[in-house]
Amino acid sequence: MELHPITRAIRIQTPHTAEMEHSTPLFLTSSFCFDSADEMQAAFADQSDDNIYSRFSNPGVNEFVDKMVALEGAEAGVATSTGMSAVFSAMMALLKNGDHLISCEAVFGSTHNIVKKYLPDYGIKCTCVSATRMEEWEAAIQPNTKMIYLETPTNPGLEIIDLEWVGKLARKHGLILLVDNCFATPLNQRPIDFGAHLVLHSATKWIDGQGRVLGGVIVGESALIKTIYLFCRNTGPALSPFNAWVLSKSLETLDVRMERHAKNALKIAQALEHHPKISWLKYPYLPSHPQYEIALKQMKNGGGILCFELKGGIESGRKFLNSLQLLSMTANLGDSRSIASHPASTTHGKLSEEERLKVNITPGLIRISVGLEYDQDILNDIQQALKKC
Ligand SMILES: *Cc1c(COP(=O)(O)O)cnc(C)c1O
């Protein structure tokens, strides 16, 4: 029977042990035994799928990966310890000295450090391009360009990049398109359907969805995944079996969770859009969003994140955070609990104002990761905090 990816995210399961458990057990073991020297030899010679050692593979980790492969419509995948080890491993496995990379300027802060600070030391140069000035992308292509890297929606400015357009550009020039799909999740957006070769996630965010564990995953074309898998197998950023077990169980509820996150976020975005203390509010599924049409084309809903600019600037941002009673002040996103952050005074506090503006971090920018609490409670807290700034 052909099963929908949503069903497969619930039903893909490691074969039962002799106990006939219903839910997947936790395979907390560093290595696996063999019945004979022949079987062990075959496993090491890649002539069987038997697990050998949990740095290479583990049943629970495989289950998590298989579910992500199904959800993203990919061929194969590999799990990693964190989102950042997914980013770093994919780049290090596929790029070499002399290669050139094009990355969207507005990427996760640590990703920006990898492409601008660390990769150049290995002879891999990167050109950063604007999320919205698409003419910069084709102009950045050089004879040695190997890969295009992007996130959409971008963090924290929520710009939307046209995946179909970039997918075509990458295929026309024979470049690998790697998309960080963390903000949208595969339930909302599937970059592979638009031409991406590889998709990665910080599973720490919506995939866990309850702020418990760190994890990462890369899925996509088999040949590319094989290269990344061997890099990870040798260098060691393995996902812990415990975290894989948590994440695999989380995938069983991802669809319903993301639907509710998006429903709450849309309601809050609509209610706050014209608030007198706010100069603008961005949410991909509001018609006022500059890339609304692209969002409709490639996203099933607007996602769980919205952002707005306080008229009072940086001081208002601090006052807003200090006035919150329900929303958490924490450096995460994608949680059942709503979270507010003020990038200018926190995550991007070390940058100069000019550097911040280059990545669209305006002084009064507030990012809200909308949780699963009762929607009116979230809205009431934001509204009472807005009164005080
Ligand atoms: C958090 C995040 C990462 C990094 O993930 P970790 O699990 O914290 O290593 C990468 N990309 C995006 C978009 C993120 O939000």
Short mmCIF file of C-alpha atoms and ligand atoms in Angstrom, two decimals:
data_model
loop_
_atom_site.label_atom_id
_atom_site.label_comp_id
_atom_site.label_asym_id
_atom_site.label_seq_id
_atom_site.Cartn_x
_atom_site.Cartn_y
_atom_site.Cartn_z
CA MET A 1 0.00 0.00 0.00
CA GLU A 2 1.36 3.39 -1.02
CA LEU A 3 1.42 5.56 2.13
CA HIS A 4 1.44 9.35 2.36
CA PRO A 5 4.60 10.89 3.96
CA ILE A 6 2.53 12.04 6.96
CA THR A 7 1.52 8.43 7.65
CA ARG A 8 5.08 7.26 7.05
CA ALA A 9 6.39 9.80 9.59
CA ILE A 10 4.16 8.01 12.11
CA ARG A 11 4.50 4.43 10.94
CA ILE A 12 8.07 3.89 9.73
CA GLN A 13 9.50 1.72 12.46
CA THR A 14 12.55 -0.32 13.30
CA PRO A 15 11.55 -4.02 13.11
CA HIS A 16 10.10 -5.30 16.38
CA THR A 17 12.43 -6.93 18.88
CA ALA A 18 11.37 -10.26 20.42
CA GLU A 19 9.31 -8.26 22.96
CA MET A 20 6.87 -7.11 20.24
CA GLU A 21 6.81 -3.55 21.57
CA HIS A 22 4.35 -1.12 19.95
CA SER A 23 6.43 2.05 20.26
CA THR A 24 10.07 2.11 19.15
CA PRO A 25 12.46 1.17 21.95
CA LEU A 26 15.60 3.15 22.69
CA PHE A 27 18.68 1.47 21.22
CA LEU A 28 21.16 2.90 23.69
CA THR A 29 24.17 0.86 22.62
CA SER A 30 27.49 1.92 21.20
CA SER A 31 28.06 -1.25 19.19
CA PHE A 32 26.28 -4.34 17.81
CA CYS A 33 27.11 -8.06 17.99
CA PHE A 34 27.39 -10.62 15.21
CA ASP A 35 26.60 -14.33 15.23
CA SER A 36 29.57 -15.30 13.11
CA ALA A 37 32.84 -14.05 11.67
CA ASP A 38 31.28 -14.31 8.22
CA GLU A 39 28.41 -11.98 9.15
CA MET A 40 30.82 -9.49 10.68
CA GLN A 41 33.03 -9.61 7.63
CA ALA A 42 30.04 -9.00 5.35
CA ALA A 43 28.93 -5.98 7.41
CA PHE A 44 32.38 -4.41 7.22
CA ALA A 45 32.51 -5.11 3.48
CA ASP A 46 29.20 -3.19 3.01
CA GLN A 47 27.55 -6.45 1.89
CA SER A 48 24.80 -6.21 4.53
CA ASP A 49 22.77 -3.49 6.26
CA ASP A 50 23.69 -4.78 9.71
CA ASN A 51 24.54 -2.09 12.26
CA ILE A 52 28.16 -2.21 13.39
CA TYR A 53 28.84 0.77 15.61
CA SER A 54 26.63 3.74 16.57
CA ARG A 55 29.00 6.29 15.02
CA PHE A 56 28.17 4.60 11.68
CA SER A 57 24.50 3.76 12.23
CA ASN A 58 21.96 2.88 14.91
CA PRO A 59 18.42 1.51 14.45
CA GLY A 60 16.75 4.49 16.16
CA VAL A 61 18.87 6.98 14.22
CA ASN A 62 18.03 5.18 10.96
CA GLU A 63 14.34 5.34 11.82
CA PHE A 64 14.52 9.10 12.34
CA VAL A 65 16.41 9.55 9.06
CA ASP A 66 13.96 7.34 7.12
CA LYS A 67 11.06 9.44 8.36
CA MET A 68 12.79 12.68 7.34
CA VAL A 69 13.59 11.21 3.91
CA ALA A 70 9.88 10.38 3.47
CA LEU A 71 8.72 13.82 4.61
CA GLU A 72 11.14 15.74 2.36
CA GLY A 73 10.59 13.48 -0.66
CA ALA A 74 14.31 12.65 -0.71
CA GLU A 75 16.25 9.52 -1.71
CA ALA A 76 18.52 9.15 1.32
CA GLY A 77 19.69 10.95 4.44
CA VAL A 78 22.19 11.19 7.27
CA ALA A 79 21.65 12.41 10.84
CA THR A 80 24.05 14.62 12.77
CA SER A 81 24.50 15.77 16.36
CA THR A 82 23.27 19.35 15.74
CA GLY A 83 22.03 21.58 12.96
CA MET A 84 25.47 23.17 12.74
CA SER A 85 27.23 19.83 12.31
CA ALA A 86 24.78 19.18 9.45
CA VAL A 87 25.76 22.49 7.81
CA PHE A 88 29.49 21.99 8.37
CA SER A 89 29.56 18.31 7.35
CA ALA A 90 27.59 18.92 4.13
CA MET A 91 29.94 21.73 3.13
CA MET A 92 33.19 19.99 4.11
CA ALA A 93 32.17 16.74 2.44
CA LEU A 94 31.20 18.34 -0.87
CA LEU A 95 33.55 21.33 -1.23
CA LYS A 96 37.32 21.28 -1.61
CA ASN A 97 40.22 23.69 -1.81
CA GLY A 98 39.65 26.04 -4.76
CA ASP A 99 35.86 25.69 -4.84
CA HIS A 100 33.52 28.64 -4.62
CA LEU A 101 30.22 28.82 -2.76
CA ILE A 102 27.32 31.25 -3.08
CA SER A 103 25.38 31.80 0.11
CA CYS A 104 22.45 33.99 0.91
CA GLU A 105 23.64 36.83 3.20
CA ALA A 106 20.78 36.32 5.66
CA VAL A 107 21.65 32.89 7.05
CA PHE A 108 21.84 31.57 10.61
CA GLY A 109 24.66 33.35 12.51
CA SER A 110 26.92 30.32 12.98
CA THR A 111 26.44 29.34 9.33
CA HIS A 112 27.59 32.82 8.37
CA ASN A 113 30.72 32.28 10.49
CA ILE A 114 31.41 28.92 8.78
CA VAL A 115 31.22 30.34 5.26
CA LYS A 116 33.00 33.62 6.02
CA LYS A 117 35.49 32.70 8.76
CA TYR A 118 36.37 29.00 8.60
CA LEU A 119 35.92 27.79 5.00
CA PRO A 120 38.26 30.47 3.55
CA ASP A 121 41.09 28.96 5.68
CA TYR A 122 40.63 25.77 3.64
CA GLY A 123 40.68 27.62 0.33
CA ILE A 124 36.89 27.64 -0.11
CA LYS A 125 35.66 31.14 -0.90
CA CYS A 126 32.11 32.34 -0.46
CA THR A 127 30.14 35.18 -2.06
CA CYS A 128 27.14 36.32 -0.01
CA VAL A 129 24.13 37.57 -1.96
CA SER A 130 20.93 39.40 -1.04
CA ALA A 131 17.78 37.40 -0.31
CA THR A 132 15.69 39.73 -2.44
CA ARG A 133 17.98 41.18 -5.15
CA MET A 134 17.99 38.06 -7.32
CA GLU A 135 20.21 39.59 -10.03
CA GLU A 136 23.10 39.25 -7.56
CA TRP A 137 22.82 35.44 -7.60
CA GLU A 138 23.58 34.78 -11.25
CA ALA A 139 26.21 37.54 -11.27
CA ALA A 140 28.02 35.77 -8.39
CA ILE A 141 28.53 32.52 -10.33
CA GLN A 142 32.20 31.84 -11.17
CA PRO A 143 33.82 29.01 -13.14
CA ASN A 144 34.72 27.27 -9.85
CA THR A 145 31.33 27.75 -8.17
CA LYS A 146 30.12 24.43 -6.82
CA MET A 147 27.22 25.10 -4.48
CA ILE A 148 24.39 27.50 -3.64
CA TYR A 149 23.30 27.65 -0.01
CA LEU A 150 20.19 29.36 1.34
CA GLU A 151 17.50 29.48 4.01
CA THR A 152 13.92 30.50 3.35
CA PRO A 153 12.17 32.09 5.19
CA THR A 154 15.33 33.84 6.35
CA ASN A 155 16.18 34.35 10.01
CA PRO A 156 15.06 36.65 11.55
CA GLY A 157 13.85 38.95 8.74
CA LEU A 158 11.48 36.36 7.18
CA GLU A 159 12.37 37.19 3.60
CA ILE A 160 11.17 34.55 1.16
CA ILE A 161 13.50 33.27 -1.57
CA ASP A 162 11.91 31.87 -4.72
CA LEU A 163 12.97 28.20 -4.55
CA GLU A 164 11.77 27.41 -8.06
CA TRP A 165 13.86 30.27 -9.47
CA VAL A 166 17.01 29.28 -7.55
CA GLY A 167 16.41 25.60 -8.36
CA LYS A 168 16.42 26.41 -12.07
CA LEU A 169 19.50 28.61 -11.72
CA ALA A 170 21.41 25.84 -9.93
CA ARG A 171 20.43 23.20 -12.51
CA LYS A 172 21.28 25.50 -15.44
CA HIS A 173 24.82 25.98 -14.11
CA GLY A 174 25.33 22.47 -12.69
CA LEU A 175 25.56 23.68 -9.07
CA ILE A 176 24.50 21.81 -5.94
CA LEU A 177 21.56 23.56 -4.28
CA LEU A 178 21.57 23.03 -0.51
CA VAL A 179 18.63 24.46 1.46
CA ASP A 180 18.35 24.88 5.23
CA ASN A 181 14.62 24.12 5.65
CA CYS A 182 14.61 24.56 9.42
CA PHE A 183 12.16 27.48 9.56
CA ALA A 184 9.48 25.89 7.38
CA THR A 185 9.80 22.14 8.08
CA PRO A 186 8.88 19.62 5.32
CA LEU A 187 5.20 19.82 6.31
CA ASN A 188 5.13 23.38 5.06
CA GLN A 189 7.72 23.47 2.27
CA ARG A 190 9.63 20.79 0.32
CA PRO A 191 12.65 22.35 -1.41
CA ILE A 192 13.38 19.14 -3.35
CA ASP A 193 10.07 19.61 -5.22
CA PHE A 194 11.52 22.92 -6.49
CA GLY A 195 14.91 21.59 -7.61
CA ALA A 196 17.05 21.45 -4.45
CA HIS A 197 19.57 18.57 -4.37
CA LEU A 198 19.96 18.57 -0.59
CA VAL A 199 17.93 19.79 2.38
CA LEU A 200 19.15 20.10 5.94
CA HIS A 201 17.59 20.83 9.29
CA SER A 202 18.39 21.85 12.77
CA ALA A 203 16.11 19.20 14.29
CA THR A 204 16.58 21.13 17.53
CA LYS A 205 13.81 23.49 16.47
CA TRP A 206 10.32 22.53 15.20
CA ILE A 207 11.22 18.88 14.64
CA ASP A 208 11.80 18.31 18.35
CA GLY A 209 9.30 21.08 18.94
CA GLN A 210 9.51 20.93 22.71
CA GLY A 211 12.94 22.38 23.36
CA ARG A 212 14.51 19.16 24.67
CA VAL A 213 17.33 17.92 22.44
CA LEU A 214 19.84 19.01 19.80
CA GLY A 215 19.98 17.27 16.44
CA GLY A 216 20.51 17.71 12.73
CA VAL A 217 19.76 15.89 9.50
CA ILE A 218 20.67 16.16 5.81
CA VAL A 219 18.53 14.50 3.11
CA GLY A 220 18.63 14.49 -0.68
CA GLU A 221 20.15 12.71 -3.66
CA SER A 222 21.74 9.34 -2.84
CA ALA A 223 25.16 9.98 -4.39
CA LEU A 224 25.64 13.27 -2.52
CA ILE A 225 24.33 11.78 0.74
CA LYS A 226 26.77 8.87 0.41
CA THR A 227 29.68 11.33 0.31
CA ILE A 228 28.33 13.22 3.33
CA TYR A 229 27.61 9.96 5.19
CA LEU A 230 31.19 8.74 4.75
CA PHE A 231 32.51 12.12 5.91
CA CYS A 232 30.33 11.91 9.04
CA ARG A 233 31.16 8.23 9.66
CA ASN A 234 34.86 9.09 9.69
CA THR A 235 34.77 12.47 11.46
CA GLY A 236 32.15 11.59 14.08
CA PRO A 237 29.29 14.13 14.42
CA ALA A 238 26.83 11.28 15.11
CA LEU A 239 23.33 11.92 16.45
CA SER A 240 22.97 10.30 19.87
CA PRO A 241 20.54 7.33 19.92
CA PHE A 242 18.62 8.99 22.73
CA ASN A 243 18.12 12.22 20.80
CA ALA A 244 17.15 10.23 17.70
CA TRP A 245 14.49 8.42 19.73
CA VAL A 246 13.08 11.74 20.98
CA LEU A 247 13.13 13.23 17.47
CA SER A 248 11.58 10.20 15.83
CA LYS A 249 8.67 10.29 18.28
CA SER A 250 8.35 14.05 17.66
CA LEU A 251 7.89 13.46 13.94
CA GLU A 252 4.69 11.53 14.70
CA THR A 253 3.07 14.82 15.75
CA LEU A 254 4.88 17.29 13.48
CA ASP A 255 2.00 17.71 11.06
CA VAL A 256 -0.62 18.60 13.68
CA ARG A 257 1.82 20.75 15.61
CA MET A 258 2.88 22.79 12.58
CA GLU A 259 -0.72 23.33 11.57
CA ARG A 260 -1.53 24.78 14.99
CA HIS A 261 1.68 26.85 15.18
CA ALA A 262 0.77 28.42 11.82
CA LYS A 263 -2.87 28.97 12.78
CA ASN A 264 -1.83 30.74 16.00
CA ALA A 265 0.83 32.76 14.20
CA LEU A 266 -1.55 33.95 11.47
CA LYS A 267 -4.12 35.04 14.04
CA ILE A 268 -1.49 36.99 16.02
CA ALA A 269 0.01 38.53 12.87
CA GLN A 270 -3.41 39.73 11.72
CA ALA A 271 -4.27 41.16 15.15
CA LEU A 272 -0.98 43.07 15.52
CA GLU A 273 -0.34 44.20 11.94
CA HIS A 274 -1.67 47.74 12.43
CA HIS A 275 -0.75 48.17 16.10
CA PRO A 276 0.24 51.81 16.86
CA LYS A 277 3.55 50.81 18.54
CA ILE A 278 4.66 48.79 15.49
CA SER A 279 6.00 50.31 12.25
CA TRP A 280 5.76 47.05 10.28
CA LEU A 281 5.02 43.40 10.83
CA LYS A 282 6.11 40.55 8.60
CA TYR A 283 4.45 37.17 8.27
CA PRO A 284 4.73 35.17 5.03
CA TYR A 285 0.97 34.60 4.73
CA LEU A 286 -0.06 38.25 5.14
CA PRO A 287 -0.78 39.94 1.78
CA SER A 288 1.39 42.85 2.99
CA HIS A 289 4.50 40.62 2.98
CA PRO A 290 6.76 41.78 0.11
CA GLN A 291 7.14 38.21 -1.18
CA TYR A 292 3.58 37.07 -0.40
CA GLU A 293 3.05 35.59 -3.87
CA ILE A 294 6.20 33.46 -3.60
CA ALA A 295 5.15 32.32 -0.12
CA LEU A 296 1.78 31.17 -1.49
CA LYS A 297 3.56 29.27 -4.26
CA GLN A 298 6.04 27.34 -2.14
CA MET A 299 4.67 27.26 1.43
CA LYS A 300 1.51 25.47 2.57
CA ASN A 301 1.06 27.98 5.39
CA GLY A 302 2.90 30.96 6.84
CA GLY A 303 4.83 28.95 9.44
CA GLY A 304 5.22 29.62 13.15
CA ILE A 305 7.47 32.70 13.14
CA LEU A 306 6.56 36.34 12.76
CA CYS A 307 8.58 39.50 13.28
CA PHE A 308 7.84 43.17 13.74
CA GLU A 309 9.63 46.48 14.21
CA LEU A 310 8.96 48.56 17.31
CA LYS A 311 8.75 52.27 16.57
CA GLY A 312 10.76 53.00 19.72
CA GLY A 313 13.93 51.23 18.51
CA ILE A 314 16.49 49.40 20.63
CA GLU A 315 15.27 50.70 24.02
CA SER A 316 11.70 49.66 23.22
CA GLY A 317 13.01 46.19 22.31
CA ARG A 318 14.50 45.78 25.79
CA LYS A 319 11.35 47.15 27.45
CA PHE A 320 9.21 44.77 25.43
CA LEU A 321 11.20 41.74 26.57
CA ASN A 322 11.22 42.89 30.18
CA SER A 323 7.43 43.37 30.16
CA LEU A 324 6.52 39.89 28.94
CA GLN A 325 4.75 37.67 31.47
CA LEU A 326 4.01 34.51 29.47
CA LEU A 327 6.38 34.41 26.49
CA SER A 328 9.86 33.06 27.19
CA MET A 329 13.01 35.12 26.73
CA THR A 330 15.34 32.46 25.36
CA ALA A 331 17.69 31.87 22.44
CA ASN A 332 15.67 29.15 20.74
CA LEU A 333 12.71 28.87 18.41
CA GLY A 334 10.29 26.18 17.29
CA ASP A 335 8.93 25.23 20.71
CA SER A 336 5.48 24.44 22.07
CA ARG A 337 6.09 27.50 24.30
CA SER A 338 6.04 30.91 22.63
CA ILE A 339 9.37 32.72 22.57
CA ALA A 340 10.28 36.36 21.98
CA SER A 341 13.72 37.60 20.97
CA HIS A 342 15.30 40.97 20.26
CA PRO A 343 18.27 40.25 17.94
CA ALA A 344 19.81 43.77 18.09
CA SER A 345 20.52 43.48 21.82
CA THR A 346 21.23 39.74 21.96
CA THR A 347 22.19 37.36 19.10
CA HIS A 348 23.48 40.21 16.92
CA GLY A 349 24.57 42.47 19.79
CA LYS A 350 28.27 42.12 18.94
CA LEU A 351 27.81 43.52 15.42
CA SER A 352 27.93 47.25 14.62
CA GLU A 353 24.65 48.94 13.73
CA GLU A 354 25.81 49.09 10.09
CA GLU A 355 26.60 45.36 10.03
CA ARG A 356 23.23 44.60 11.59
CA LEU A 357 21.38 46.63 8.98
CA LYS A 358 23.20 44.72 6.23
CA VAL A 359 21.44 41.56 7.40
CA ASN A 360 18.18 43.43 8.07
CA ILE A 361 18.49 43.47 11.86
CA THR A 362 16.79 46.77 12.61
CA PRO A 363 17.01 48.29 16.14
CA GLY A 364 13.44 47.48 17.22
CA LEU A 365 13.14 44.09 15.51
CA ILE A 366 11.28 41.53 17.61
CA ARG A 367 11.01 37.90 16.52
CA ILE A 368 8.20 35.77 17.90
CA SER A 369 8.26 31.98 17.68
CA VAL A 370 4.57 31.26 18.18
CA GLY A 371 3.89 28.30 20.44
CA LEU A 372 0.96 25.99 21.01
CA GLU A 373 -0.55 27.88 23.97
CA TYR A 374 -4.14 29.13 23.64
CA ASP A 375 -3.86 31.82 20.96
CA GLN A 376 -5.60 34.62 22.88
CA ASP A 377 -3.22 34.17 25.83
CA ILE A 378 -0.20 34.69 23.56
CA LEU A 379 -1.81 37.73 21.99
CA ASN A 380 -2.81 39.24 25.35
CA ASP A 381 0.78 38.98 26.62
CA ILE A 382 2.24 40.63 23.51
CA GLN A 383 -0.38 43.39 23.64
CA GLN A 384 0.20 44.21 27.32
CA ALA A 385 3.99 44.28 26.71
CA LEU A 386 3.52 46.59 23.71
CA LYS A 387 1.63 49.05 25.94
CA LYS A 388 4.78 49.41 28.08
CA CYS A 389 7.24 50.22 25.28
C1 LIG B 1 19.24 26.81 15.05
C2 LIG B 1 19.51 26.85 13.61
C3 LIG B 1 20.64 26.22 13.08
C4 LIG B 1 21.66 25.53 13.95
O1 LIG B 1 21.14 24.43 14.58
P1 LIG B 1 21.72 23.80 15.96
O2 LIG B 1 20.88 22.60 16.16
O3 LIG B 1 21.54 24.85 17.02
O4 LIG B 1 23.15 23.51 15.73
C5 LIG B 1 20.84 26.26 11.71
N1 LIG B 1 19.95 26.89 10.90
C6 LIG B 1 18.86 27.52 11.38
C7 LIG B 1 17.94 28.21 10.44
C8 LIG B 1 18.59 27.52 12.74
O5 LIG B 1 17.51 28.15 13.22
#
